[in-house]
N, CA and C atoms as an extended XYZ file, in Angstrom:
462
Properties=species:S:1:pos:R:3:atomname:S:1:resname:S:1:resid:I:1 pbc="F F F"
N         0.692       -1.199       -0.003 N   MET     1
C        -0.107       -0.035        0.023 CA  MET     1
C         0.938        1.271        0.012 C   MET     1
N         0.679        2.172       -0.945 N   ALA     2
C         1.391        3.440       -1.012 CA  ALA     2
C         1.062        4.148        0.167 C   ALA     2
N         2.200        5.317        0.395 N   TRP     3
C         1.900        6.053        1.691 CA  TRP     3
C         0.730        7.057        1.414 C   TRP     3
N         0.433        7.584        0.053 N   ASP     4
C        -0.521        8.403       -0.093 CA  ASP     4
C        -1.889        7.702       -0.088 C   ASP     4
N        -2.010        6.480       -0.452 N   GLU     5
C        -3.032        5.719       -0.145 CA  GLU     5
C        -3.643        5.481        1.248 C   GLU     5
N        -2.563        5.305        2.172 N   TRP     6
C        -2.547        5.108        3.590 CA  TRP     6
C        -3.258        6.523        4.174 C   TRP     6
N        -2.651        7.574        3.807 N   GLU     7
C        -2.914        8.974        4.112 CA  GLU     7
C        -4.332        9.282        3.873 C   GLU     7
N        -4.787        8.660        2.719 N   GLN     8
C        -6.184        9.083        2.095 CA  GLN     8
C        -7.183        8.053        2.838 C   GLN     8
N        -6.918        6.926        3.297 N   LEU     9
C        -7.698        6.044        3.955 CA  LEU     9
C        -7.859        6.514        5.432 C   LEU     9
N        -6.766        7.204        6.189 N   LYS    10
C        -6.931        7.703        7.443 CA  LYS    10
C        -7.782        8.835        7.270 C   LYS    10
N        -7.732        9.660        6.382 N   ALA    11
C        -8.651       10.897        6.318 CA  ALA    11
C       -10.071       10.445        6.229 C   ALA    11
N       -10.416        9.489        5.404 N   GLU    12
C       -11.696        9.038        5.057 CA  GLU    12
C       -12.224        8.515        6.510 C   GLU    12
N       -11.523        7.809        7.121 N   ALA    13
C       -11.661        7.275        8.386 CA  ALA    13
C       -12.171        8.355        9.333 C   ALA    13
N       -11.311        9.331        9.445 N   ALA    14
C       -11.430       10.358       10.507 CA  ALA    14
C       -12.717       11.185       10.079 C   ALA    14
N       -12.908       11.272        8.798 N   GLU    15
C       -14.168       11.916        8.508 CA  GLU    15
C       -15.436       11.055        8.865 C   GLU    15
N       -15.476        9.670        8.600 N   LYS    16
C       -16.564        8.852        9.031 CA  LYS    16
C       -16.819        8.885       10.672 C   LYS    16
N       -15.699        8.972       11.385 N   ARG    17
C       -15.735        9.031       12.692 CA  ARG    17
C       -16.381       10.162       13.360 C   ARG    17
N       -15.765       11.508       12.689 N   SER    18
C       -16.314       12.546       13.248 CA  SER    18
C       -17.847       12.727       13.088 C   SER    18
N       -18.066       12.460       11.891 N   ALA    19
C       -19.727       12.374       11.552 CA  ALA    19
C       -20.599       11.691       12.403 C   ALA    19
N       -20.031       10.324       12.753 N   ARG    20
C       -20.787        9.401       13.456 CA  ARG    20
C       -20.690        9.723       14.992 C   ARG    20
N       -19.688       10.509       15.502 N   MET    21
C       -19.597       10.942       16.787 CA  MET    21
C       -20.121       12.140       17.317 C   MET    21
N       -21.124       12.710       16.511 N   GLN    22
C       -21.595       13.982       16.727 CA  GLN    22
C       -22.766       13.873       17.586 C   GLN    22
N       -22.952       14.613       18.614 N   LEU    23
C       -24.146       14.262       19.587 CA  LEU    23
C       -25.173       15.293       19.139 C   LEU    23
N       -26.578       14.770       19.140 N   ASN    24
C       -27.760       15.538       19.062 CA  ASN    24
C       -28.009       16.138       20.487 C   ASN    24
N       -28.486       17.479       20.476 N   GLN    25
C       -28.787       18.175       21.899 CA  GLN    25
C       -29.577       19.169       21.608 C   GLN    25
N       -30.282       19.507       22.678 N   LEU    26
C       -31.287       20.807       22.543 CA  LEU    26
C       -30.462       22.029       22.784 C   LEU    26
N       -30.947       22.946       22.169 N   ALA    27
C       -30.457       24.401       22.376 CA  ALA    27
C       -30.384       24.622       23.943 C   ALA    27
N       -29.465       25.288       24.376 N   ASP    28
C       -29.387       25.843       25.801 CA  ASP    28
C       -30.400       26.830       26.118 C   ASP    28
N       -31.326       26.265       27.001 N   SER    29
C       -32.484       27.144       27.521 CA  SER    29
C       -32.181       28.199       28.531 C   SER    29
N       -30.930       28.030       28.973 N   GLY    30
C       -30.541       29.091       29.929 CA  GLY    30
C       -30.695       28.668       31.375 C   GLY    30
N       -31.437       27.720       31.624 N   GLY    31
C       -31.945       27.229       33.043 CA  GLY    31
C       -30.853       25.983       33.367 C   GLY    31
N       -30.951       25.502       34.536 N   GLY    32
C       -30.002       24.466       34.970 CA  GLY    32
C       -30.650       23.125       34.557 C   GLY    32
N       -30.083       22.032       34.755 N   GLY    33
C       -30.454       20.553       34.463 CA  GLY    33
C       -31.126       20.642       32.989 C   GLY    33
N       -32.166       19.671       33.023 N   GLY    34
C       -32.930       19.690       31.722 CA  GLY    34
C       -32.407       18.536       30.938 C   GLY    34
N       -31.225       18.035       30.891 N   GLY    35
C       -30.982       16.746       30.245 CA  GLY    35
C       -31.533       15.500       30.890 C   GLY    35
N       -32.329       14.859       29.902 N   GLY    36
C       -33.032       13.729       30.314 CA  GLY    36
C       -34.357       14.007       31.140 C   GLY    36
N       -34.723       15.208       31.024 N   ALA    37
C       -36.086       15.464       31.988 CA  ALA    37
C       -37.029       16.087       30.862 C   ALA    37
N       -38.349       15.688       31.308 N   SER    38
C       -39.355       16.059       30.416 CA  SER    38
C       -39.888       17.641       30.648 C   SER    38
N       -40.815       18.169       30.149 N   SER    39
C       -40.963       19.539       30.103 CA  SER    39
C       -41.587       19.746       31.633 C   SER    39
N       -42.003       18.883       32.261 N   ASP    40
C       -42.378       19.204       33.641 CA  ASP    40
C       -41.511       18.914       34.678 C   ASP    40
N       -40.191       18.727       34.365 N   GLY    41
C       -39.301       18.416       35.181 CA  GLY    41
C       -38.939       16.901       35.738 C   GLY    41
N       -39.936       16.016       35.288 N   ASP    42
C       -39.695       14.432       35.806 CA  ASP    42
C       -38.755       13.944       35.014 C   ASP    42
N       -37.847       12.984       35.506 N   LEU    43
C       -36.973       12.112       34.778 CA  LEU    43
C       -37.769       11.094       33.895 C   LEU    43
N       -37.514       11.152       32.508 N   VAL    44
C       -38.166       10.434       31.672 CA  VAL    44
C       -37.335        9.050       31.318 C   VAL    44
N       -37.763        7.794       31.295 N   VAL    45
C       -37.090        6.738       30.943 CA  VAL    45
C       -37.779        5.950       29.803 C   VAL    45
N       -37.359        5.821       28.746 N   ARG    46
C       -38.030        5.304       27.419 CA  ARG    46
C       -37.257        3.836       27.213 C   ARG    46
N       -38.272        2.916       27.630 N   ASP    47
C       -37.612        1.359       27.671 CA  ASP    47
C       -37.082        1.101       26.219 C   ASP    47
N       -37.757        1.672       25.348 N   ASP    48
C       -37.326        1.170       23.759 CA  ASP    48
C       -35.974        1.749       23.605 C   ASP    48
N       -35.742        3.157       23.928 N   GLU    49
C       -34.430        3.744       23.808 CA  GLU    49
C       -33.374        2.846       24.499 C   GLU    49
N       -33.590        2.367       25.711 N   LEU    50
C       -32.676        1.855       26.371 CA  LEU    50
C       -32.335        0.290       25.844 C   LEU    50
N       -33.368       -0.150       25.235 N   GLY    51
C       -33.322       -1.443       24.434 CA  GLY    51
C       -32.401       -1.329       23.217 C   GLY    51
N       -32.662       -0.104       22.576 N   LYS    52
C       -31.784        0.055       21.466 CA  LYS    52
C       -30.402        0.256       21.775 C   LYS    52
N       -30.108        0.881       22.733 N   LEU    53
C       -28.772        1.303       23.169 CA  LEU    53
C       -27.964       -0.020       23.643 C   LEU    53
N       -28.809       -0.569       24.076 N   GLY    54
C       -28.198       -1.895       24.685 CA  GLY    54
C       -27.937       -2.819       23.672 C   GLY    54
N       -28.815       -2.966       22.461 N   ASN    55
C       -28.528       -3.889       21.469 CA  ASN    55
C       -27.458       -3.191       20.720 C   ASN    55
N       -27.239       -2.004       20.679 N   MET    56
C       -26.215       -1.423       19.708 CA  MET    56
C       -24.807       -1.892       20.495 C   MET    56
N       -24.598       -1.738       21.877 N   ALA    57
C       -23.509       -2.172       22.487 CA  ALA    57
C       -23.320       -3.594       22.310 C   ALA    57
N       -24.267       -4.564       22.251 N   TYR    58
C       -24.048       -5.721       22.226 CA  TYR    58
C       -23.581       -6.189       20.716 C   TYR    58
N       -24.072       -5.381       19.786 N   ASP    59
C       -23.834       -5.545       18.231 CA  ASP    59
C       -22.364       -5.031       18.145 C   ASP    59
N       -22.011       -4.130       18.914 N   LEU    60
C       -20.534       -3.709       18.610 CA  LEU    60
C       -19.696       -4.582       19.217 C   LEU    60
N       -19.932       -5.263       20.347 N   ARG    61
C       -19.113       -6.427       20.917 CA  ARG    61
C       -18.990       -7.487       19.929 C   ARG    61
N       -20.085       -7.755       19.448 N   GLU    62
C       -19.954       -8.987       18.406 CA  GLU    62
C       -19.130       -8.703       17.245 C   GLU    62
N       -19.223       -7.405       16.715 N   GLN    63
C       -18.337       -6.901       15.684 CA  GLN    63
C       -16.938       -6.878       15.972 C   GLN    63
N       -16.809       -6.462       17.213 N   LEU    64
C       -15.185       -6.217       17.696 CA  LEU    64
C       -14.796       -7.699       17.869 C   LEU    64
N       -15.508       -8.830       18.260 N   ARG    65
C       -14.995       -9.995       18.511 CA  ARG    65
C       -14.764      -10.809       17.112 C   ARG    65
N       -15.406      -10.385       16.216 N   VAL    66
C       -15.218      -11.104       14.863 CA  VAL    66
C       -14.139      -10.371       14.047 C   VAL    66
N       -14.242       -9.056       13.962 N   ASP    67
C       -13.394       -8.311       12.919 CA  ASP    67
C       -12.211       -7.867       13.806 C   ASP    67
N       -12.178       -7.466       15.142 N   GLY    68
C       -11.022       -7.236       15.752 CA  GLY    68
C        -9.988       -8.389       15.818 C   GLY    68
N       -10.343       -9.647       15.659 N   ASP    69
C        -9.437      -10.652       15.804 CA  ASP    69
C        -9.159      -11.136       14.460 C   ASP    69
N        -9.470      -10.476       13.275 N   TYR    70
C        -9.219      -10.941       12.043 CA  TYR    70
C        -7.704      -11.006       11.674 C   TYR    70
N        -6.953      -10.079       12.012 N   ALA    71
C        -5.411      -10.175       11.532 CA  ALA    71
C        -4.446      -10.831       12.684 C   ALA    71
N        -5.349      -10.955       13.792 N   ARG    72
C        -4.248      -11.703       14.714 CA  ARG    72
C        -3.400      -12.791       14.448 C   ARG    72
N        -4.075      -13.837       14.136 N   PRO    73
C        -3.252      -15.162       13.557 CA  PRO    73
C        -2.050      -14.721       12.617 C   PRO    73
N        -2.382      -14.126       11.607 N   SER    74
C        -1.338      -13.820       10.606 CA  SER    74
C        -0.203      -12.867       11.444 C   SER    74
N        -0.417      -11.824       12.302 N   ILE    75
C         0.529      -11.047       12.992 CA  ILE    75
C         1.149      -12.023       13.704 C   ILE    75
N         0.493      -12.779       14.392 N   PHE    76
C         1.527      -13.621       15.369 CA  PHE    76
C         2.402      -14.590       14.594 C   PHE    76
N         1.859      -15.262       13.729 N   ASP    77
C         2.592      -15.980       12.816 CA  ASP    77
C         4.052      -15.272       12.141 C   ASP    77
N         3.849      -13.968       11.756 N   ALA    78
C         4.746      -13.122       11.207 CA  ALA    78
C         5.775      -12.755       12.308 C   ALA    78
N         5.234      -12.541       13.454 N   SER    79
C         6.156      -12.013       14.600 CA  SER    79
C         6.944      -13.439       14.806 C   SER    79
N         6.467      -14.529       15.070 N   VAL    80
C         7.323      -15.609       15.185 CA  VAL    80
C         8.285      -16.053       14.126 C   VAL    80
N         7.973      -15.668       12.884 N   ASP    81
C         8.773      -16.036       11.697 CA  ASP    81
C         9.989      -14.976       11.793 C   ASP    81
N         9.717      -13.857       12.140 N   LEU    82
C        10.809      -12.728       12.346 CA  LEU    82
C        11.671      -12.964       13.335 C   LEU    82
N        11.098      -13.341       14.474 N   PHE    83
C        11.874      -13.702       15.749 CA  PHE    83
C        12.706      -14.917       15.345 C   PHE    83
N        12.061      -15.823       14.745 N   ASN    84
C        13.080      -17.029       14.530 CA  ASN    84
C        14.107      -16.872       13.446 C   ASN    84
N        14.042      -15.779       12.622 N   ASP    85
C        15.095      -15.400       11.632 CA  ASP    85
C        16.066      -14.419       12.247 C   ASP    85
N        15.931      -14.267       13.563 N   GLY    86
C        16.829      -13.255       14.267 CA  GLY    86
C        16.699      -11.725       14.191 C   GLY    86
N        15.390      -11.617       13.788 N   LEU    87
C        15.103      -10.098       13.801 CA  LEU    87
C        14.386       -9.532       14.973 C   LEU    87
N        14.940       -8.293       15.604 N   ASP    88
C        14.417       -7.881       16.469 CA  ASP    88
C        12.866       -7.520       16.350 C   ASP    88
N        12.555       -7.063       15.108 N   MET    89
C        11.274       -6.661       14.894 CA  MET    89
C        10.274       -7.761       15.275 C   MET    89
N        10.548       -8.953       15.249 N   GLY    90
C         9.622      -10.202       15.530 CA  GLY    90
C         9.136       -9.926       17.020 C   GLY    90
N        10.053       -9.534       18.068 N   SER    91
C         9.679       -9.346       19.543 CA  SER    91
C         8.881       -8.143       19.450 C   SER    91
N         9.208       -7.242       18.623 N   GLY    92
C         8.424       -5.761       18.881 CA  GLY    92
C         6.960       -6.133       18.257 C   GLY    92
N         6.834       -6.954       17.162 N   LEU    93
C         5.447       -7.233       16.609 CA  LEU    93
C         4.746       -8.182       17.587 C   LEU    93
N         5.525       -8.942       18.352 N   LEU    94
C         4.707       -9.778       19.236 CA  LEU    94
C         4.097       -8.911       20.397 C   LEU    94
N         4.864       -7.874       20.769 N   GLU    95
C         4.396       -7.084       21.972 CA  GLU    95
C         3.130       -6.277       21.510 C   GLU    95
N         3.208       -5.709       20.136 N   LEU    96
C         1.916       -5.031       19.575 CA  LEU    96
C         0.869       -6.026       19.544 C   LEU    96
N         1.163       -7.324       19.115 N   HIS    97
C         0.028       -8.190       19.101 CA  HIS    97
C        -0.518       -8.454       20.519 C   HIS    97
N         0.274       -8.610       21.430 N   ASP    98
C        -0.227       -8.833       22.875 CA  ASP    98
C        -0.872       -7.471       23.266 C   ASP    98
N        -0.316       -6.519       22.892 N   ALA    99
C        -1.100       -5.347       23.555 CA  ALA    99
C        -2.436       -5.050       22.718 C   ALA    99
N        -2.370       -5.362       21.504 N   TRP   100
C        -3.841       -5.083       20.747 CA  TRP   100
C        -4.805       -6.278       21.473 C   TRP   100
N        -4.347       -7.506       21.790 N   ASN   101
C        -5.334       -8.381       22.278 CA  ASN   101
C        -5.864       -7.901       23.639 C   ASN   101
N        -4.987       -7.445       24.553 N   THR   102
C        -5.272       -6.761       25.751 CA  THR   102
C        -6.161       -5.658       25.552 C   THR   102
N        -6.192       -4.649       24.680 N   GLN   103
C        -7.025       -3.527       24.530 CA  GLN   103
C        -8.256       -3.985       23.895 C   GLN   103
N        -8.375       -4.941       22.922 N   LEU   104
C        -9.469       -5.604       22.334 CA  LEU   104
C       -10.404       -6.137       23.384 C   LEU   104
N        -9.848       -7.073       24.177 N   ALA   105
C       -10.611       -7.663       25.369 CA  ALA   105
C       -11.149       -6.669       26.317 C   ALA   105
N       -10.430       -5.578       26.636 N   THR   106
C       -10.890       -4.424       27.473 CA  THR   106
C       -12.244       -3.922       26.829 C   THR   106
N       -12.014       -3.557       25.465 N   LEU   107
C       -13.416       -2.938       24.849 CA  LEU   107
C       -14.368       -3.812       24.685 C   LEU   107
N       -14.240       -5.089       24.400 N   LYS   108
C       -15.295       -5.993       24.342 CA  LYS   108
C       -15.929       -6.132       25.493 C   LYS   108
N       -15.213       -6.249       26.911 N   GLU   109
C       -15.748       -6.306       28.191 CA  GLU   109
C       -16.585       -5.100       28.408 C   GLU   109
N       -16.023       -3.959       28.030 N   ALA   110
C       -16.719       -2.497       28.134 CA  ALA   110
C       -18.117       -2.706       27.537 C   ALA   110
N       -18.179       -3.067       26.197 N   CYS   111
C       -19.443       -3.161       25.539 CA  CYS   111
C       -20.488       -4.169       26.120 C   CYS   111
N       -19.935       -5.260       26.565 N   ALA   112
C       -20.909       -6.232       27.291 CA  ALA   112
C       -21.255       -5.625       28.580 C   ALA   112
N       -20.578       -4.940       29.459 N   HIS   113
C       -20.843       -4.254       30.743 CA  HIS   113
C       -22.042       -3.427       30.262 C   HIS   113
N       -21.754       -2.430       29.227 N   ILE   114
C       -22.731       -1.515       28.983 CA  ILE   114
C       -24.138       -2.213       28.556 C   ILE   114
N       -23.966       -3.180       27.776 N   SER   115
C       -25.187       -3.804       27.297 CA  SER   115
C       -25.977       -4.550       28.414 C   SER   115
N       -25.215       -5.136       29.347 N   ASN   116
C       -25.918       -5.937       30.580 CA  ASN   116
C       -26.461       -4.844       31.560 C   ASN   116
N       -25.734       -3.766       31.726 N   HIS   117
C       -26.305       -2.768       32.640 CA  HIS   117
C       -27.573       -2.082       32.033 C   HIS   117
N       -27.658       -1.801       30.801 N   LEU   118
C       -28.994       -1.260       30.283 CA  LEU   118
C       -30.081       -2.450       30.208 C   LEU   118
N       -29.615       -3.697       30.058 N   ASP   119
C       -30.840       -4.748       30.214 CA  ASP   119
C       -31.276       -4.801       31.678 C   ASP   119
N       -30.270       -4.530       32.661 N   PHE   120
C       -30.797       -4.626       34.075 CA  PHE   120
C       -31.501       -3.495       34.238 C   PHE   120
N       -31.203       -2.153       33.978 N   THR   121
C       -31.951       -1.074       34.026 CA  THR   121
C       -33.247       -1.239       33.496 C   THR   121
N       -33.372       -1.655       32.305 N   ARG   122
C       -34.626       -1.960       31.892 CA  ARG   122
C       -35.653       -2.716       32.689 C   ARG   122
N       -35.178       -3.884       33.275 N   ALA   123
C       -35.761       -4.880       34.088 CA  ALA   123
C       -36.162       -4.277       35.432 C   ALA   123
N       -35.235       -3.300       35.909 N   GLN   124
C       -35.296       -2.566       37.334 CA  GLN   124
C       -36.585       -1.656       37.064 C   GLN   124
N       -36.461       -0.871       36.010 N   HIS   125
C       -37.352       -0.045       35.792 CA  HIS   125
C       -38.902       -0.566       35.678 C   HIS   125
N       -38.789       -1.637       35.010 N   ALA   126
C       -40.293       -2.275       34.893 CA  ALA   126
C       -40.759       -2.709       36.043 C   ALA   126
N       -39.831       -3.260       37.003 N   LYS   127
C       -40.233       -3.661       38.482 CA  LYS   127
C       -40.655       -2.533       39.451 C   LYS   127
N       -39.991       -1.538       39.118 N   ASP   128
C       -40.414       -0.128       39.876 CA  ASP   128
C       -41.601        0.220       39.541 C   ASP   128
N       -42.127        0.201       38.173 N   GLU   129
C       -43.268        0.575       37.782 CA  GLU   129
C       -44.414       -0.449       38.369 C   GLU   129
N       -44.108       -1.536       38.469 N   VAL   130
C       -45.145       -2.343       38.816 CA  VAL   130
C       -45.304       -1.988       40.524 C   VAL   130
N       -44.306       -1.856       41.189 N   ASP   131
C       -44.295       -1.594       42.348 CA  ASP   131
C       -45.143       -0.208       42.875 C   ASP   131
N       -44.795        0.695       41.933 N   ILE   132
C       -45.576        1.882       42.249 CA  ILE   132
C       -47.036        1.783       41.839 C   ILE   132
N       -47.333        1.146       40.880 N   GLN   133
C       -48.706        0.788       40.619 CA  GLN   133
C       -49.557        0.156       41.682 C   GLN   133
N       -48.880       -0.915       42.168 N   MET   134
C       -49.300       -1.821       43.385 CA  MET   134
C       -49.610       -1.032       44.668 C   MET   134
N       -48.484       -0.082       44.873 N   GLY   135
C       -48.691        0.702       45.954 CA  GLY   135
C       -49.739        1.941       45.920 C   GLY   135
N       -50.160        2.110       44.691 N   MET   136
C       -51.322        2.989       44.560 CA  MET   136
C       -52.590        2.246       44.554 C   MET   136
N       -52.855        1.260       44.899 N   ARG   137
C       -54.222        0.585       45.220 CA  ARG   137
C       -54.658        0.605       46.507 C   ARG   137
N       -55.835        0.690       46.493 N   ASP   138
C       -56.477        0.620       47.879 CA  ASP   138
C       -56.597       -0.737       48.452 C   ASP   138
N       -57.176       -0.989       49.556 N   ALA   139
C       -57.296       -2.206       50.295 CA  ALA   139
C       -58.121       -3.257       49.410 C   ALA   139
N       -59.173       -2.707       48.627 N   ALA   140
C       -59.826       -3.580       47.800 CA  ALA   140
C       -59.150       -3.859       46.450 C   ALA   140
N       -58.025       -3.270       46.206 N   GLY   141
C       -57.213       -3.578       44.970 CA  GLY   141
C       -57.654       -2.486       43.846 C   GLY   141
N       -58.149       -1.697       44.097 N   HIS   142
C       -58.742       -0.563       43.064 CA  HIS   142
C       -57.613        0.492       43.039 C   HIS   142
N       -57.176        0.796       41.670 N   LEU   143
C       -56.305        1.995       41.682 CA  LEU   143
C       -56.695        3.193       42.102 C   LEU   143
N       -56.128        3.785       42.957 N   MET   144
C       -56.444        5.212       43.631 CA  MET   144
C       -56.393        6.338       42.607 C   MET   144
N       -57.470        7.276       42.843 N   THR   145
C       -57.256        8.552       41.984 CA  THR   145
C       -56.452        9.436       42.380 C   THR   145
N       -56.136       10.338       41.856 N   VAL   146
C       -55.373       11.670       42.515 CA  VAL   146
C       -56.044       12.127       43.676 C   VAL   146
N       -57.397       12.346       43.636 N   SER   147
C       -58.195       12.818       44.673 CA  SER   147
C       -57.901       11.983       46.062 C   SER   147
N       -58.130       10.682       45.638 N   ARG   148
C       -57.870        9.670       46.753 CA  ARG   148
C       -56.703        9.726       47.350 C   ARG   148
N       -55.557        9.840       46.593 N   ILE   149
C       -54.232        9.889       47.038 CA  ILE   149
C       -54.078       11.134       47.942 C   ILE   149
N       -54.578       12.177       47.547 N   GLN   150
C       -54.565       13.536       48.175 CA  GLN   150
C       -55.127       13.411       49.725 C   GLN   150
N       -56.226       12.562       49.786 N   ASP   151
C       -56.822       12.360       50.931 CA  ASP   151
C       -55.769       11.723       52.148 C   ASP   151
N       -55.060       10.629       51.483 N   TYR   152
C       -54.058       10.166       52.560 CA  TYR   152
C       -52.985       10.984       52.744 C   TYR   152
N       -52.478       12.047       52.020 N   LEU   153
C       -51.532       13.042       52.219 CA  LEU   153
C       -51.974       14.053       53.326 C   LEU   153
N       -53.423       14.140       53.584 N   LYS   154
C       -53.711       15.080       54.427 CA  LYS   154
C       -53.717       14.742       55.991 C   LYS   154
């Protein structure tokens, strides 16, 4: 691969990454807080959004598992061959191979952790919703209205 081609590929990858990494956000309202809150100030959790994010983290982990390991066998073989031929580059390439494996494992573990945490968050939120609804029922099992709830607060 020619140097110019390498530089062009790096520039294209940087453009794609910068376009992909832009965050959408609301215009600054001048007040405090606001992120993740609805217009009335309550925290809003959207189960479908958590699910999509969890699936994206899982998909990224799977893609890293497959694609991140693509060149590993040939790099290892090349490093052994170079080392056996008496070239110091072989041990350097082996160090690179090992560092890549360590970083790849860390990244896959982080993606799995994010995916698992979002799955747990979704399940816990659903459980909390049920607990709240059950706590708002009277002795007969009927859902209390706001006026009935305010009677208990007096």
